């Protein structure tokens, strides 16, 4: 949950952002968190933010929350969007019908937000006493509620407000909710004989017991529908026409999937082209500082080994990662967030669900893979959107099959050197983008295949039911996108990478500097791995670099170059041409390039992702499996290409 | 005429008669307001088949054919 402070009229507000849900009756984790917070943490006021463009559906939530708290402020947001769609909402009437204060807001207009703060303040201070008009159920259910709540009154710990709601939950026997109530008040509700007797008696008065839940939900839904009819006027009944037109194109049988690939391609292309210059600037900036640092170290008579370790080891690895990672991420994440805010991501899931269903998975997995393009660790966390535990686990295990931002620059460099070859400028960037997309499609294909194999073996199961909401398209707010993508995503991921890069820089320096009989530990390891690496069409240094790249994939190429040049510090990537020369001199062929690209896409996850997987699955076993799956795929594929290459060449 | 939701032709209005889904999906559907008497219209078909999007209570939700075949509608 996110916390936020706000000072307004000499009052300090603490806002707790609880997960956005449409209901608090279902079983998802978010709904449970939201429900328990409102119910048991006793907030001074609960602000329910509704989308003015789909008020009816949001009102269900208001009625559910009314049953657990009185201090409600309803905030009808996106009034500007509603106006565009020619929906008029009578807020005063809505307030009267609900019995709680209603404030209309347009999030980007500060004045409307001050109205909201004023109302919240008045509710907190008790100047406004909301009297929620809760839903009345059919008489037989109301009678049953009364019977049970009479019995529950014996428990003095239960706040009077919650009696009715808890009675309702006892009646429909919702164990999960009842358990959290038991825990909060330290009482017994489920295995309570006295209560059970009353419950049986109460249930006997209800004719249609089997559909009790349906009746309860229907009462709420119908009430929301009626209120909406009363307070909303639609001047244009076809207000969603524009959205349907866009949807017809974006999800069309012929264009749906090509458009999706085109969007991703454009994002990658902009990232590739746009990241070059800032990367170079950062490189030369850090290099300049490095020279000054060396001068400074000499000036204070710092021992040579120490300055070498700190400057050429730790500092250089650190700044290398920042220069390579920051620009593409600072471009990719805002672009991706733009697609997200536009409402396009659920359409991707809609388009490809059939493919994933064939592998006993869900189309939502594709959304988590798209997040993985930014950062696999973020993608793994994103798997929480998948409800079925089995499908969620499959999505977590296969997320690393799509290359993240840390691996893109490497893929792009190799593609530029060996595939785009002598091409220049625009053409070269298109060819590199296309070959990177090809590698990505290969990764997605492998992910699907592995998902299918998992579903048939260790994670047996059928594709589960699922509901996918396709929200209305929205004009994204650029400021919001920048803040969210730069602070929440880019800097967050970068910070994590930096925290592992510094120690990694130290370790790499150590392995490159310490040696036996003049041979560094690094090359001893590389020579040991060489025979196996040759089977994969790689060499020992490349494989060693991948292993040392576990802390962060960005440093794989610099380690390879460092090994080839025989130094003990990372090499600055000043231009791709000279890198190409070094690689070719060390025996790289087109096969090496292809296999390195395959292996970059398909190998063990980085340390951060592994830690995230451990956290999300809570199991060492699945973490190890997530390590092995892509590695085995990469090894098999590389062996295959080497085998084919050796036959024909 | 009465049929299951997966057989409701594109852009045809249907009225929900009953829900035979079970478990979590049933709750989700009820939460989304798919109760008896609700009007529902299929408007989009997924290019990869097996999934359709329905307009219901002003929102657009996609369901797999396996799930929509458990919803009875009249049209």
XYZ file of C-alpha atoms in Angstrom:
724
model
C 0.000 0.000 0.000
C 1.248 3.461 -0.816
C 1.230 6.229 1.745
C 1.050 9.930 1.043
C 0.969 13.077 3.107
C -0.901 16.251 2.349
C -1.014 19.488 4.302
C -4.210 21.404 3.869
C -5.643 24.193 6.022
C -3.234 23.416 8.860
C -4.180 19.778 8.859
C -1.878 16.919 8.104
C -3.632 14.248 6.065
C -2.227 10.751 5.817
C -3.556 9.066 2.692
C -3.364 5.312 2.386
C -3.815 4.102 -1.165
C -5.533 0.751 -0.979
C -5.612 -1.562 -3.989
C -8.076 -0.523 -6.680
C -10.876 -3.042 -6.915
C -14.393 -3.289 -8.213
C -15.632 -5.366 -5.339
C -14.712 -6.426 -1.850
C -16.648 -9.677 -1.929
C -14.443 -11.786 -4.151
C -11.368 -13.714 -3.325
C -8.483 -11.843 -4.873
C -5.626 -10.707 -2.699
C -6.147 -7.015 -3.507
C -9.785 -7.159 -2.480
C -8.896 -8.813 0.787
C -6.283 -6.150 1.577
C -8.723 -3.355 0.729
C -11.530 -4.904 2.772
C -9.413 -5.621 5.830
C -7.982 -2.117 5.828
C -11.334 -0.354 5.756
C -12.829 -2.826 8.183
C -10.193 -3.215 10.836
C -7.752 -0.302 10.598
C -10.455 2.274 11.349
C -9.536 5.057 8.901
C -11.067 8.466 9.719
C -12.674 8.533 6.309
C -12.767 6.316 3.258
C -12.651 8.072 -0.095
C -14.090 5.964 -2.895
C -12.896 7.167 -6.275
C -15.340 6.369 -9.059
C -14.898 6.599 -12.805
C -17.578 8.974 -14.079
C -17.645 7.165 -17.419
C -18.770 3.874 -15.899
C -20.572 4.984 -12.784
C -23.027 2.115 -12.565
C -20.440 -0.564 -12.252
C -18.454 1.500 -9.714
C -21.528 2.073 -7.561
C -21.551 -1.623 -6.657
C -18.372 -1.010 -4.724
C -19.870 1.986 -2.925
C -22.787 -0.110 -1.675
C -20.479 -2.855 -0.513
C -18.259 -0.432 1.393
C -21.320 1.246 2.938
C -21.916 -2.014 4.772
C -18.590 -1.818 6.590
C -18.102 1.895 7.258
C -20.139 5.085 7.575
C -17.444 7.683 6.998
C -17.478 7.644 3.233
C -16.689 10.384 0.746
C -17.556 9.492 -2.817
C -15.314 11.121 -5.391
C -16.564 11.050 -8.968
C -13.388 11.442 -11.008
C -12.791 11.882 -14.740
C -15.667 14.326 -15.117
C -13.832 15.741 -18.148
C -13.849 12.339 -19.840
C -17.535 11.962 -19.042
C -18.202 15.364 -20.546
C -16.435 14.331 -23.728
C -18.656 11.299 -23.897
C -21.648 13.552 -23.225
C -22.565 11.877 -19.947
C -24.151 14.223 -17.396
C -24.187 13.259 -13.739
C -26.372 14.994 -11.157
C -23.955 14.888 -8.223
C -26.379 16.431 -5.693
C -29.006 13.893 -6.501
C -26.431 11.114 -6.273
C -25.385 12.366 -2.843
C -29.011 12.349 -1.651
C -29.604 8.868 -3.021
C -26.451 7.494 -1.375
C -26.685 9.440 1.879
C -22.980 10.319 1.722
C -21.120 13.401 0.404
C -20.260 13.281 -3.287
C -17.524 15.434 -4.859
C -16.834 15.695 -8.562
C -13.176 15.967 -9.589
C -10.967 16.389 -12.602
C -7.609 15.099 -11.372
C -5.546 17.639 -13.307
C -7.551 20.613 -12.020
C -6.326 21.449 -8.576
C -9.410 23.420 -7.585
C -11.620 20.350 -7.811
C -9.168 18.475 -5.590
C -9.400 21.204 -2.937
C -13.159 20.658 -2.838
C -12.440 17.020 -2.141
C -9.995 17.867 0.674
C -12.549 20.256 2.194
C -15.176 17.529 2.247
C -12.770 14.954 3.668
C -11.830 17.429 6.397
C -15.466 18.047 7.289
C -16.156 14.319 7.503
C -13.072 13.744 9.669
C -14.022 16.608 11.982
C -17.565 15.338 12.225
C -19.102 18.426 10.609
C -20.669 16.169 8.016
C -22.136 12.931 9.278
C -22.616 10.583 6.332
C -25.684 8.369 6.679
C -25.148 5.719 4.021
C -28.325 4.312 2.536
C -27.278 0.685 2.439
C -28.984 -1.830 0.197
C -32.079 -3.465 1.607
C -32.273 -7.142 0.725
C -35.506 -9.141 0.269
C -37.457 -9.403 3.546
C -36.595 -13.020 4.294
C -32.873 -12.223 4.116
C -33.299 -9.108 6.276
C -35.137 -11.220 8.887
C -32.349 -13.778 8.871
C -29.748 -11.015 9.304
C -31.659 -9.700 12.323
C -31.752 -13.143 13.946
C -28.002 -13.601 13.602
C -27.018 -10.072 14.571
C -29.079 -10.441 17.777
C -26.848 -13.352 18.660
C -23.662 -11.541 17.609
C -24.474 -8.659 19.954
C -23.145 -10.917 22.734
C -19.674 -10.193 21.402
C -18.975 -6.755 22.751
C -15.780 -6.448 20.669
C -17.705 -6.212 17.420
C -18.412 -2.568 16.502
C -22.186 -2.046 16.099
C -21.675 -0.898 12.499
C -20.224 -4.254 11.507
C -22.976 -6.417 13.080
C -25.170 -6.392 9.998
C -22.307 -7.093 7.607
C -20.811 -9.908 9.704
C -24.265 -11.455 10.037
C -24.588 -11.432 6.287
C -21.212 -13.142 5.948
C -22.166 -15.750 8.573
C -25.331 -16.347 6.593
C -23.606 -16.972 3.272
C -20.796 -18.863 5.047
C -17.895 -17.018 3.453
C -15.055 -18.770 5.291
C -12.207 -16.591 4.108
C -13.892 -13.381 5.211
C -15.092 -14.972 8.452
C -11.559 -16.087 9.266
C -10.187 -12.579 8.896
C -12.983 -11.276 11.149
C -12.188 -13.981 13.731
C -8.565 -12.934 13.651
C -9.282 -9.212 13.942
C -11.637 -9.487 16.939
C -10.273 -12.701 18.449
C -13.668 -14.410 18.393
C -14.944 -17.717 17.044
C -17.486 -17.648 14.223
C -16.926 -20.763 12.128
C -16.774 -23.556 14.717
C -19.224 -21.924 17.048
C -22.067 -24.303 17.954
C -24.363 -21.628 19.420
C -23.989 -19.472 16.353
C -24.482 -22.463 14.063
C -27.855 -23.199 15.697
C -29.031 -19.646 15.069
C -27.668 -19.774 11.530
C -29.580 -22.969 10.705
C -32.723 -21.425 12.152
C -32.188 -18.268 10.129
C -31.494 -20.163 6.929
C -34.696 -22.157 7.367
C -36.734 -19.022 6.895
C -35.154 -18.427 3.482
C -36.814 -20.200 0.609
C -34.146 -19.904 -2.043
C -31.072 -20.851 -0.009
C -28.923 -22.085 -2.872
C -28.945 -18.786 -4.658
C -28.475 -16.675 -1.560
C -25.277 -15.106 -2.899
C -26.916 -14.371 -6.238
C -29.829 -12.685 -4.532
C -27.495 -10.544 -2.450
C -25.400 -9.494 -5.442
C -28.474 -8.912 -7.613
C -29.967 -6.606 -4.992
C -26.819 -4.471 -5.053
C -26.469 -4.523 -8.838
C -30.109 -3.600 -9.351
C -29.946 -0.753 -6.873
C -26.846 0.623 -8.615
C -28.625 0.335 -11.945
C -31.683 2.214 -10.722
C -29.696 5.027 -9.149
C -27.653 5.390 -12.286
C -30.780 5.684 -14.396
C -31.890 8.459 -12.081
C -28.739 10.565 -11.917
C -27.047 10.047 -15.282
C -28.212 11.401 -18.602
C -26.621 10.192 -21.780
C -27.051 12.760 -24.506
C -25.246 10.542 -26.895
C -26.304 6.950 -26.385
C -23.567 5.692 -28.682
C -20.870 7.239 -26.576
C -18.586 4.260 -26.868
C -18.781 4.239 -30.645
C -15.300 5.691 -31.120
C -13.782 3.045 -28.836
C -15.524 0.267 -30.723
C -14.185 1.617 -34.002
C -10.624 1.615 -32.655
C -11.144 -1.838 -31.180
C -12.395 -3.168 -34.530
C -9.018 -2.259 -36.033
C -6.721 -3.111 -33.119
C -8.303 -6.520 -32.570
C -9.207 -7.309 -36.160
C -8.622 -10.764 -37.520
C -6.189 -9.562 -40.181
C -4.486 -6.544 -38.606
C -4.732 -7.208 -34.862
C -1.524 -9.172 -34.417
C 0.567 -7.345 -37.087
C -0.370 -3.993 -35.492
C 0.722 -5.348 -32.114
C 4.105 -6.365 -33.531
C 4.401 -3.021 -35.297
C 3.792 -1.129 -32.030
C 6.444 -3.162 -30.235
C 8.800 -2.770 -33.194
C 8.375 1.009 -33.190
C 9.054 1.161 -29.453
C 12.218 -0.905 -29.836
C 13.359 1.126 -32.808
C 12.891 4.460 -31.041
C 14.719 3.030 -28.029
C 17.633 1.787 -30.140
C 18.027 4.971 -32.172
C 17.368 7.337 -29.310
C 19.618 5.706 -26.724
C 22.846 6.003 -28.716
C 23.690 9.665 -28.205
C 22.891 9.986 -24.496
C 24.890 6.781 -23.925
C 27.932 8.262 -25.623
C 27.609 11.500 -23.684
C 27.367 9.610 -20.404
C 30.384 7.511 -21.324
C 32.601 10.476 -22.022
C 31.313 12.276 -18.937
C 32.156 9.350 -16.665
C 35.490 8.888 -18.413
C 36.359 12.520 -17.731
C 35.527 12.059 -14.050
C 37.558 8.861 -14.018
C 40.659 10.697 -15.261
C 40.215 13.262 -12.523
C 39.767 10.481 -9.968
C 43.036 8.860 -11.035
C 44.818 12.199 -10.739
C 43.303 12.678 -7.313
C 44.334 9.166 -6.214
C 47.912 9.863 -7.292
C 47.833 13.220 -5.523
C 46.885 11.693 -2.164
C 49.429 8.872 -2.701
C 46.781 6.179 -2.737
C 48.373 2.693 -3.131
C 48.241 1.607 -6.772
C 46.352 -1.619 -6.102
C 43.662 0.213 -4.117
C 43.057 2.934 -6.670
C 43.092 0.311 -9.423
C 40.492 -1.748 -7.573
C 38.212 1.159 -6.734
C 38.507 3.156 -9.938
C 39.080 0.526 -12.617
C 37.080 -2.130 -10.808
C 34.141 -0.735 -8.906
C 33.761 2.741 -10.447
C 34.131 1.632 -14.041
C 31.656 -1.253 -13.791
C 29.193 1.030 -12.054
C 29.389 3.823 -14.605
C 29.372 1.374 -17.483
C 26.048 -0.006 -16.284
C 24.575 3.459 -15.856
C 25.686 4.583 -19.317
C 24.386 1.459 -21.029
C 21.195 1.018 -19.044
C 19.873 4.466 -18.249
C 19.234 5.897 -21.742
C 17.323 2.918 -23.192
C 15.293 2.553 -20.011
C 14.515 6.253 -19.851
C 13.144 5.919 -23.396
C 11.550 2.490 -23.232
C 9.646 2.820 -19.965
C 7.821 6.066 -20.850
C 6.845 4.634 -24.243
C 5.611 1.441 -22.646
C 3.756 3.329 -19.936
C 2.146 5.361 -22.721
C 0.747 2.168 -24.279
C -0.344 1.055 -20.825
C -2.196 4.288 -20.045
C -3.773 4.306 -23.477
C -5.500 1.068 -22.460
C -3.793 -1.012 -25.129
C -2.240 -3.770 -22.983
C -5.484 -5.650 -22.250
C -6.096 -5.658 -26.019
C -2.769 -7.468 -26.462
C -3.980 -10.119 -24.029
C -7.279 -10.266 -25.949
C -5.484 -10.726 -29.272
C -3.179 -13.546 -28.265
C -5.266 -15.424 -25.698
C -6.059 -18.205 -28.186
C -2.358 -18.993 -28.591
C -1.813 -19.143 -24.857
C -4.966 -21.167 -24.316
C -3.512 -23.863 -26.575
C -0.634 -24.038 -24.090
C -3.069 -24.156 -21.155
C -2.179 -20.613 -20.145
C -3.783 -17.205 -20.261
C -3.376 -14.231 -22.579
C -2.554 -12.125 -19.535
C 0.827 -13.867 -19.575
C 1.639 -11.810 -22.676
C 1.146 -8.603 -20.676
C 3.645 -9.802 -18.082
C 6.072 -10.675 -20.890
C 5.691 -7.163 -22.287
C 6.577 -5.820 -18.836
C 9.565 -8.172 -18.986
C 10.884 -6.248 -21.988
C 11.485 -3.430 -19.563
C 12.779 -5.531 -16.714
C 12.211 -9.220 -16.037
C 12.055 -8.610 -12.339
C 9.203 -6.154 -12.924
C 7.603 -8.715 -15.238
C 7.766 -11.412 -12.556
C 6.109 -9.089 -10.041
C 3.520 -8.239 -12.700
C 2.455 -11.894 -12.807
C 0.257 -11.072 -9.814
C -2.410 -10.005 -12.320
C -2.930 -13.677 -13.174
C -5.525 -15.215 -10.873
C -4.945 -18.923 -11.373
C -1.960 -19.990 -9.223
C -0.840 -22.567 -11.779
C -0.872 -20.125 -14.687
C 0.801 -17.490 -12.550
C 3.670 -19.862 -11.774
C 4.112 -20.723 -15.464
C 4.200 -17.018 -16.310
C 6.847 -16.428 -13.631
C 8.997 -19.325 -14.832
C 8.911 -18.224 -18.470
C 9.201 -14.462 -18.022
C 12.950 -14.509 -18.514
C 12.482 -15.887 -22.048
C 11.911 -12.351 -23.264
C 15.001 -10.137 -23.190
C 14.933 -7.145 -20.878
C 16.347 -3.663 -21.358
C 19.643 -4.790 -19.878
C 20.057 -7.277 -22.697
C 18.789 -5.119 -25.569
C 21.915 -3.001 -26.010
C 23.997 -6.168 -26.309
C 21.590 -7.743 -28.803
C 21.534 -4.521 -30.782
C 25.323 -4.141 -30.858
C 25.814 -7.688 -32.113
C 23.035 -7.284 -34.687
C 24.511 -3.988 -35.850
C 28.027 -5.398 -36.200
C 27.356 -8.788 -37.719
C 23.953 -8.609 -39.378
C 23.464 -5.015 -40.457
C 27.194 -5.146 -41.275
C 28.291 -2.474 -43.692
C 24.891 -0.711 -43.786
C 24.713 2.862 -42.567
C 22.251 5.020 -40.647
C 18.544 4.448 -41.096
C 18.790 1.130 -42.939
C 21.130 -0.303 -40.339
C 18.850 0.651 -37.463
C 15.878 -0.993 -39.217
C 17.820 -4.191 -39.891
C 19.073 -4.369 -36.308
C 15.548 -3.750 -35.011
C 14.205 -6.533 -37.227
C 16.827 -9.038 -36.117
C 16.237 -8.134 -32.482
C 12.490 -8.670 -33.030
C 13.272 -12.027 -34.600
C 15.215 -13.062 -31.506
C 12.331 -11.814 -29.324
C 9.798 -13.836 -31.330
C 12.050 -16.865 -30.895
C 12.026 -16.202 -27.145
C 8.226 -15.897 -27.082
C 7.915 -19.092 -29.114
C 10.165 -20.944 -26.650
C 8.183 -19.501 -23.734
C 4.960 -20.838 -25.256
C 6.510 -24.228 -25.937
C 7.915 -24.486 -22.410
C 4.568 -23.354 -20.965
C 2.865 -26.140 -22.881
C 5.396 -28.720 -21.705
C 5.009 -27.502 -18.097
C 1.211 -27.753 -18.369
C 1.530 -31.353 -19.504
C 4.119 -32.374 -16.901
C 4.997 -30.786 -13.558
C 2.291 -28.115 -13.650
C -0.551 -30.195 -15.046
C -3.828 -28.465 -15.572
C -6.448 -27.162 -17.941
C -6.726 -23.560 -19.085
C -8.770 -21.858 -16.396
C -11.707 -19.518 -16.623
C -10.906 -15.886 -16.808
C -12.459 -12.514 -17.227
C -10.520 -9.842 -19.039
C -11.635 -6.258 -18.797
C -11.052 -4.027 -21.796
C -11.144 -0.509 -20.335
C -12.093 2.519 -22.428
C -9.249 4.156 -24.336
C -7.899 7.194 -22.608
C -5.713 10.081 -23.619
C -2.620 9.538 -21.487
C -1.341 12.414 -19.374
C 2.262 12.990 -20.366
C 3.379 14.414 -17.027
C 1.966 11.471 -15.148
C 3.614 9.033 -17.544
C 7.011 10.670 -17.143
C 6.827 10.710 -13.369
C 5.625 7.132 -13.128
C 7.998 5.680 -15.687
C 11.093 7.613 -14.641
C 10.741 7.422 -10.871
C 8.782 4.237 -10.255
C 10.379 2.212 -12.983
C 13.607 3.559 -14.496
C 15.273 4.825 -11.336
C 13.971 1.897 -9.323
C 15.441 -0.665 -11.725
C 18.628 1.330 -12.129
C 19.058 1.608 -8.373
C 18.770 -2.121 -8.012
C 21.249 -2.715 -10.830
C 23.734 -0.289 -9.301
C 23.535 -1.960 -5.915
C 24.687 -5.244 -7.460
C 27.078 -3.671 -9.962
C 29.439 -2.204 -7.380
C 30.262 -5.497 -5.635
C 30.254 -7.261 -9.015
C 32.822 -4.773 -10.284
C 35.010 -5.633 -7.310
C 34.710 -9.391 -7.867
C 35.423 -9.136 -11.597
C 38.466 -6.965 -10.946
C 39.671 -9.509 -8.390
C 39.286 -12.441 -10.791
C 40.989 -10.543 -13.576
C 43.884 -9.352 -11.395
C 44.692 -12.385 -9.282
C 46.243 -15.313 -11.088
C 48.481 -18.320 -10.956
C 51.727 -18.318 -12.983
C 50.783 -15.122 -14.732
C 47.410 -16.419 -15.869
C 44.409 -14.658 -14.366
C 41.655 -16.614 -12.631
C 39.279 -15.337 -15.259
C 41.169 -16.948 -18.117
C 41.670 -20.153 -16.117
C 37.891 -20.426 -15.791
C 37.454 -19.498 -19.462
C 39.915 -22.164 -20.593
C 38.158 -24.729 -18.442
C 34.770 -23.859 -20.001
C 36.147 -23.622 -23.534
C 35.491 -27.224 -24.720
C 31.853 -27.058 -23.591
C 31.419 -23.557 -25.003
C 32.694 -24.767 -28.371
C 29.823 -27.250 -28.517
C 27.494 -24.247 -28.269
C 29.354 -22.385 -30.996
C 30.679 -19.937 -28.373
C 34.013 -19.703 -26.630
C 35.073 -20.000 -23.003
C 35.345 -16.237 -22.482
C 31.794 -15.634 -23.685
C 30.404 -18.254 -21.333
C 32.493 -16.915 -18.445
C 31.163 -13.436 -19.165
C 27.578 -14.698 -18.985
C 28.296 -16.301 -15.614
C 29.944 -13.129 -14.291
C 27.026 -11.207 -15.773
C 24.547 -12.802 -13.338
C 24.495 -9.651 -11.152
C 23.494 -7.596 -14.199
C 23.295 -8.679 -17.811
C 24.610 -5.333 -19.050
C 28.195 -6.219 -18.213
C 28.419 -9.334 -20.396
C 29.832 -7.558 -23.457
C 32.303 -5.417 -21.500
C 33.629 -8.524 -19.718
C 34.080 -10.311 -23.062
C 36.015 -7.339 -24.416
C 38.056 -7.067 -21.230
C 39.038 -10.744 -21.527
C 40.002 -10.424 -25.199
C 42.125 -7.373 -24.523
C 43.764 -9.044 -21.548
C 43.223 -6.151 -19.138
C 41.621 -6.152 -15.751
C 39.091 -3.387 -16.250
C 36.058 -2.962 -18.479
C 36.532 -1.399 -21.869
C 34.608 1.654 -22.915
C 32.314 0.977 -25.850
C 33.183 4.002 -27.924
C 32.113 2.791 -31.302
C 30.602 -0.417 -32.551
C 33.103 -0.632 -35.396
C 36.146 -1.085 -33.173
C 34.227 -3.542 -30.998
C 33.445 -5.495 -34.156
C 37.149 -5.517 -35.049
C 38.107 -6.904 -31.625
C 35.441 -9.604 -31.822
C 36.375 -10.683 -35.347
C 40.070 -10.798 -34.426
C 39.131 -13.182 -31.613
C 37.493 -15.625 -33.967
C 33.861 -14.491 -34.022
C 31.905 -15.660 -37.049
C 28.276 -15.114 -38.023
C 27.529 -18.350 -36.100
C 29.118 -16.940 -32.933
C 27.035 -13.794 -33.357
C 23.772 -15.700 -33.861
C 24.442 -18.015 -30.938
C 25.433 -15.173 -28.649
C 22.127 -13.489 -29.540
C 20.204 -16.701 -28.852
C 22.038 -17.248 -25.590
C 21.501 -13.627 -24.537
C 17.768 -14.180 -24.941
C 17.747 -17.680 -23.466
C 19.877 -18.099 -20.374
C 19.585 -17.940 -16.604
C 17.817 -14.875 -15.112
C 19.886 -12.150 -13.488
C 20.358 -12.052 -9.716
C 17.608 -9.478 -9.129
C 15.090 -11.510 -11.114
C 16.064 -14.698 -9.279
C 15.551 -12.949 -5.944
C 12.169 -11.654 -7.122
C 11.154 -15.144 -8.244
C 12.166 -16.503 -4.848
C 10.090 -13.813 -3.176
C 7.025 -14.286 -5.392
C 6.962 -18.096 -5.332
C 8.371 -18.454 -1.823
C 10.115 -21.590 -3.031
C 13.741 -22.440 -3.752
C 12.632 -25.286 -5.996
C 10.812 -23.025 -8.450
C 13.671 -20.535 -8.369
C 16.083 -23.274 -9.424
C 13.678 -24.422 -12.130
C 13.402 -20.855 -13.412
C 17.204 -20.845 -13.616
C 17.405 -24.140 -15.501
C 14.523 -23.787 -17.991
C 15.844 -20.930 -20.174
C 19.447 -22.148 -19.801
C 18.601 -25.617 -21.088
C 16.584 -24.108 -23.967
C 19.498 -21.831 -24.879
C 22.022 -24.683 -24.758
C 19.871 -26.970 -26.930
C 19.198 -24.222 -29.498
C 22.837 -23.173 -29.696
C 23.970 -26.781 -30.098
C 21.407 -27.185 -32.860
C 22.518 -24.107 -34.810
C 26.176 -25.126 -34.405
C 25.380 -28.607 -35.680
C 23.490 -27.261 -38.710
C 26.218 -24.669 -39.398
C 28.955 -27.288 -39.301
C 27.114 -29.462 -41.820
C 26.701 -26.672 -44.358
C 29.830 -24.602 -43.841
C -35.203 -17.789 -28.525
C -32.996 -19.157 -25.796
C -29.386 -20.209 -26.187
C -25.995 -20.009 -24.517
C -24.008 -16.772 -24.682
C -21.262 -18.229 -26.882
C -23.876 -18.803 -29.597
C -25.262 -15.280 -29.479
C -24.419 -13.709 -32.870
C -22.119 -10.692 -32.971
C -23.840 -7.362 -32.253
C -27.086 -9.081 -31.184
C -28.682 -8.123 -27.897
C -29.179 -10.907 -25.381
C -30.799 -10.928 -21.941
C -29.133 -13.058 -19.279
C -31.436 -15.836 -18.045
C -29.125 -17.795 -15.784
C -25.480 -18.348 -14.837
C -24.254 -21.926 -14.545
C -20.618 -21.059 -13.919
C -19.159 -22.132 -10.598
C -16.431 -21.034 -8.235
C -14.435 -17.826 -8.508
C -15.503 -17.074 -12.063
C -19.147 -17.030 -10.954
C -18.351 -14.449 -8.285
C -16.363 -12.354 -10.736
C -19.233 -12.397 -13.217
C -21.751 -11.442 -10.544
C -19.466 -8.650 -9.347
C -19.336 -7.340 -12.885
C -23.118 -7.133 -12.805
C -23.946 -10.171 -14.929
C -27.151 -10.977 -13.058
C -30.453 -12.270 -14.360
C -32.085 -9.734 -16.642
C -28.881 -7.965 -17.687
C -28.516 -6.983 -21.330
C -25.343 -8.273 -22.980
C -24.005 -7.780 -26.512
C -21.019 -9.543 -28.088
C -19.023 -6.897 -29.999
C -15.517 -8.246 -30.675
C -13.919 -11.561 -31.593
C -10.293 -12.261 -30.718
C -8.073 -12.791 -33.789
C -6.731 -15.899 -32.088
C -10.282 -17.278 -31.617
C -11.982 -18.729 -28.579
C -12.456 -15.371 -26.883
C -15.113 -12.704 -27.391
C -15.647 -9.292 -25.843
C -19.093 -8.328 -24.584
C -20.606 -4.974 -23.876
C -22.384 -5.153 -20.545
C -23.519 -2.311 -18.287
C -21.375 0.157 -20.224
C -18.148 -1.796 -19.870
C -16.353 -4.179 -22.162
C -15.335 -7.577 -20.833
C -13.822 -10.558 -22.627
C -14.796 -14.148 -21.859
C -13.585 -17.452 -23.250
C -16.157 -19.563 -25.097
C -15.855 -22.247 -22.392
C -17.118 -19.738 -19.834
C -19.726 -17.980 -21.950
C -21.237 -21.379 -22.856
C -22.338 -21.597 -19.222
C -24.396 -18.436 -19.460
C -27.955 -18.777 -20.751
C -29.408 -15.858 -22.674
C -32.615 -15.125 -24.548
C -32.622 -13.087 -27.720
